[in-house]
């Protein structure tokens, strides 16, 4: 019996991933580097070390990665303020509460970022447990974030369903033993997802109860 749902944040609840991609494209274009989705997508849902190394190697300029990250980070807040939660997110959270499910969040982002935007979206009160990069030694695709969430919820991993938009998130959830439904965004839609339990284009496609029924849980 499923007792909990666990949500990712960036790209799933709020599509910040598309914003980050577009900002990186703009900044790297000023350095005469054309960034493709295929080059950016593997870094989604995890830390940025590998992508930083890719940028520095491609440009042939060791150390420039941090400078580029700072440029992008300065652009992000104003643009993220313009977007709202993805379709169906608020409905899923309300339905989960109505169904008596416990609700957690597992994210590779830091706590300050997450709590600010959850408050702005008016969704913070739904989450009983929130685990961020501040709480673990390794972020996704490592399973630690999910393991910490289910441990604090005092449930077994197979009693929870994770909702993810990225390949790194999917791998983390499955490695931790959770069921996982993927809801890709425009930046992650072409990633080579496998071993997921269900795929949705949007949470508006079906009610949460139907998702659980589809998974026969």
Short mmCIF file of C-alpha atoms in Angstrom, two decimals:
data_model
loop_
_atom_site.label_atom_id
_atom_site.label_comp_id
_atom_site.label_asym_id
_atom_site.label_seq_id
_atom_site.Cartn_x
_atom_site.Cartn_y
_atom_site.Cartn_z
CA UNK A 1 0.00 0.00 0.00
CA UNK A 2 1.33 3.41 -0.98
CA UNK A 3 1.57 5.76 1.97
CA UNK A 4 3.49 8.73 0.50
CA UNK A 5 4.35 10.74 -2.57
CA UNK A 6 7.73 12.44 -2.91
CA UNK A 7 8.26 15.29 -5.33
CA UNK A 8 11.34 16.70 -6.99
CA UNK A 9 11.33 20.50 -7.29
CA UNK A 10 13.33 22.08 -10.12
CA UNK A 11 11.87 21.12 -13.46
CA UNK A 12 8.99 19.20 -11.92
CA UNK A 13 7.12 21.64 -9.67
CA UNK A 14 8.62 24.77 -11.21
CA UNK A 15 10.26 24.55 -14.63
CA UNK A 16 13.44 26.33 -13.71
CA UNK A 17 15.40 23.91 -15.90
CA UNK A 18 14.23 25.59 -19.10
CA UNK A 19 15.17 28.98 -17.63
CA UNK A 20 18.67 27.76 -16.69
CA UNK A 21 19.18 26.28 -20.15
CA UNK A 22 18.14 29.47 -21.92
CA UNK A 23 20.36 31.61 -19.67
CA UNK A 24 23.36 29.35 -20.23
CA UNK A 25 22.73 29.52 -23.96
CA UNK A 26 22.78 33.32 -23.86
CA UNK A 27 25.92 33.58 -21.73
CA UNK A 28 27.86 30.94 -23.65
CA UNK A 29 26.91 32.56 -26.95
CA UNK A 30 28.83 35.62 -25.77
CA UNK A 31 31.82 33.29 -25.45
CA UNK A 32 31.15 31.99 -28.98
CA UNK A 33 29.98 28.59 -27.76
CA UNK A 34 26.64 27.27 -29.02
CA UNK A 35 25.02 25.17 -26.30
CA UNK A 36 22.74 22.34 -27.38
CA UNK A 37 20.13 20.56 -25.32
CA UNK A 38 22.08 17.31 -25.67
CA UNK A 39 25.12 18.93 -24.03
CA UNK A 40 23.14 20.49 -21.19
CA UNK A 41 20.57 17.81 -20.33
CA UNK A 42 22.88 15.28 -18.58
CA UNK A 43 23.60 17.86 -15.84
CA UNK A 44 19.93 18.31 -14.96
CA UNK A 45 18.92 17.16 -11.51
CA UNK A 46 22.43 16.91 -10.11
CA UNK A 47 25.45 19.10 -9.29
CA UNK A 48 27.06 21.25 -11.98
CA UNK A 49 30.66 20.02 -11.72
CA UNK A 50 30.60 17.90 -14.90
CA UNK A 51 28.94 20.64 -16.93
CA UNK A 52 31.43 23.21 -15.64
CA UNK A 53 34.26 20.93 -16.72
CA UNK A 54 32.67 20.52 -20.15
CA UNK A 55 32.46 24.30 -20.61
CA UNK A 56 36.05 24.88 -19.50
CA UNK A 57 37.39 22.07 -21.70
CA UNK A 58 35.41 23.19 -24.74
CA UNK A 59 36.45 26.82 -24.37
CA UNK A 60 40.00 25.86 -23.47
CA UNK A 61 39.90 28.23 -20.50
CA UNK A 62 40.43 26.56 -17.12
CA UNK A 63 38.59 28.38 -14.35
CA UNK A 64 36.13 30.22 -16.58
CA UNK A 65 33.31 27.89 -15.54
CA UNK A 66 32.73 29.65 -12.23
CA UNK A 67 32.68 33.04 -13.95
CA UNK A 68 30.03 31.79 -16.38
CA UNK A 69 28.00 30.29 -13.54
CA UNK A 70 28.01 33.66 -11.77
CA UNK A 71 26.81 35.41 -14.94
CA UNK A 72 23.98 32.91 -15.32
CA UNK A 73 23.05 33.06 -11.63
CA UNK A 74 22.62 36.84 -11.88
CA UNK A 75 20.09 36.39 -14.69
CA UNK A 76 18.04 33.63 -13.09
CA UNK A 77 16.00 35.27 -10.28
CA UNK A 78 14.21 37.84 -12.45
CA UNK A 79 13.26 35.20 -15.01
CA UNK A 80 12.13 32.56 -12.53
CA UNK A 81 9.87 35.15 -10.89
CA UNK A 82 7.90 35.24 -14.15
CA UNK A 83 6.94 31.54 -14.16
CA UNK A 84 4.36 29.60 -12.20
CA UNK A 85 4.06 26.00 -11.06
CA UNK A 86 3.68 23.42 -13.80
CA UNK A 87 0.18 22.33 -14.70
CA UNK A 88 -1.46 19.92 -12.29
CA UNK A 89 1.10 20.30 -9.50
CA UNK A 90 -1.20 22.06 -7.04
CA UNK A 91 -3.99 19.60 -7.86
CA UNK A 92 -1.73 16.60 -7.14
CA UNK A 93 -0.64 18.04 -3.82
CA UNK A 94 -4.21 18.80 -2.77
CA UNK A 95 -5.37 15.36 -3.88
CA UNK A 96 -2.51 13.64 -2.05
CA UNK A 97 -3.55 15.40 1.13
CA UNK A 98 -7.20 14.49 0.55
CA UNK A 99 -6.22 10.84 0.04
CA UNK A 100 -4.36 10.84 3.33
CA UNK A 101 -0.95 10.39 1.72
CA UNK A 102 2.13 11.82 3.34
CA UNK A 103 4.04 14.28 1.18
CA UNK A 104 7.79 14.78 0.90
CA UNK A 105 10.23 16.64 -1.30
CA UNK A 106 13.71 15.52 -2.39
CA UNK A 107 15.84 18.01 -4.30
CA UNK A 108 19.46 18.51 -5.30
CA UNK A 109 19.01 22.27 -4.86
CA UNK A 110 19.76 24.11 -1.62
CA UNK A 111 17.20 24.81 1.08
CA UNK A 112 17.14 28.60 0.72
CA UNK A 113 16.24 28.32 -2.97
CA UNK A 114 13.55 25.70 -2.37
CA UNK A 115 11.82 27.35 0.57
CA UNK A 116 11.69 30.75 -1.13
CA UNK A 117 9.93 29.40 -4.20
CA UNK A 118 7.64 27.03 -2.30
CA UNK A 119 6.50 30.02 -0.26
CA UNK A 120 6.05 32.15 -3.40
CA UNK A 121 3.96 29.45 -5.03
CA UNK A 122 1.92 28.93 -1.86
CA UNK A 123 2.83 25.23 -1.69
CA UNK A 124 5.12 25.03 1.34
CA UNK A 125 2.40 23.86 3.73
CA UNK A 126 1.83 20.62 1.82
CA UNK A 127 5.27 19.17 2.55
CA UNK A 128 5.83 17.24 5.73
CA UNK A 129 9.48 16.46 4.96
CA UNK A 130 11.89 18.42 2.75
CA UNK A 131 15.41 17.21 2.04
CA UNK A 132 17.84 19.35 0.04
CA UNK A 133 21.52 19.37 -0.89
CA UNK A 134 22.15 20.90 2.55
CA UNK A 135 21.05 17.64 4.18
CA UNK A 136 23.14 15.05 2.33
CA UNK A 137 26.70 14.20 1.36
CA UNK A 138 25.74 13.33 -2.22
CA UNK A 139 22.91 14.61 -4.43
CA UNK A 140 21.07 12.80 -7.23
CA UNK A 141 21.66 10.38 -8.93
CA UNK A 142 22.82 9.15 -5.52
CA UNK A 143 19.77 7.80 -3.62
CA UNK A 144 20.61 9.52 -0.32
CA UNK A 145 18.02 12.29 -0.66
CA UNK A 146 15.21 9.81 -1.16
CA UNK A 147 16.46 7.50 1.55
CA UNK A 148 16.48 10.38 4.02
CA UNK A 149 12.95 11.42 3.08
CA UNK A 150 11.43 7.95 3.52
CA UNK A 151 13.39 7.44 6.72
CA UNK A 152 12.00 10.64 8.23
CA UNK A 153 8.51 9.75 7.03
CA UNK A 154 9.02 6.42 8.82
CA UNK A 155 7.88 4.35 5.84
CA UNK A 156 9.46 1.75 3.60
CA UNK A 157 10.82 2.96 0.26
CA UNK A 158 8.40 0.74 -1.68
CA UNK A 159 5.52 2.49 0.08
CA UNK A 160 6.27 5.75 -1.76
CA UNK A 161 5.96 7.06 -5.31
CA UNK A 162 8.46 9.63 -6.55
CA UNK A 163 7.63 12.20 -9.21
CA UNK A 164 10.63 13.27 -11.29
CA UNK A 165 11.44 15.18 -14.45
CA UNK A 166 15.10 14.20 -14.93
CA UNK A 167 17.13 11.08 -15.60
CA UNK A 168 19.32 11.74 -12.55
CA UNK A 169 16.22 12.04 -10.40
CA UNK A 170 14.72 8.85 -11.79
CA UNK A 171 17.93 6.96 -11.10
CA UNK A 172 18.05 8.28 -7.54
CA UNK A 173 14.46 7.33 -6.80
CA UNK A 174 14.75 3.82 -8.24
CA UNK A 175 18.09 3.22 -6.50
CA UNK A 176 16.42 4.12 -3.22
CA UNK A 177 13.65 1.61 -3.89
CA UNK A 178 10.75 3.98 -4.64
CA UNK A 179 8.26 3.66 -7.46
CA UNK A 180 8.79 6.51 -9.92
CA UNK A 181 6.56 8.39 -12.34
CA UNK A 182 8.34 10.76 -14.68
CA UNK A 183 6.88 14.06 -15.89
CA UNK A 184 9.53 15.51 -18.24
CA UNK A 185 9.67 19.19 -19.11
CA UNK A 186 10.71 20.61 -22.52
CA UNK A 187 14.41 20.42 -21.59
CA UNK A 188 14.32 16.82 -20.32
CA UNK A 189 11.74 15.27 -22.66
CA UNK A 190 14.33 13.67 -24.95
CA UNK A 191 16.47 12.11 -22.21
CA UNK A 192 16.81 8.30 -22.42
CA UNK A 193 14.46 7.45 -19.55
CA UNK A 194 14.19 3.78 -18.64
CA UNK A 195 12.93 1.64 -15.76
CA UNK A 196 10.32 4.22 -14.77
CA UNK A 197 6.90 3.01 -13.69
CA UNK A 198 4.82 5.59 -15.57
CA UNK A 199 5.39 8.54 -17.88
CA UNK A 200 3.16 11.61 -18.10
CA UNK A 201 3.51 14.68 -20.30
CA UNK A 202 1.80 16.69 -17.56
CA UNK A 203 0.17 16.08 -14.20
CA UNK A 204 -2.94 17.47 -15.86
CA UNK A 205 -3.13 14.27 -17.92
CA UNK A 206 -4.74 12.24 -15.13
CA UNK A 207 -5.68 12.61 -11.46
CA UNK A 208 -3.28 11.28 -8.84
CA UNK A 209 -5.71 8.52 -7.89
CA UNK A 210 -5.63 7.28 -11.48
CA UNK A 211 -1.83 7.31 -11.44
CA UNK A 212 -1.84 5.07 -8.39
CA UNK A 213 -4.46 2.85 -10.00
CA UNK A 214 -2.42 2.65 -13.21
CA UNK A 215 0.54 1.53 -11.19
CA UNK A 216 -1.74 -0.99 -9.46
CA UNK A 217 -0.59 0.28 -6.09
#
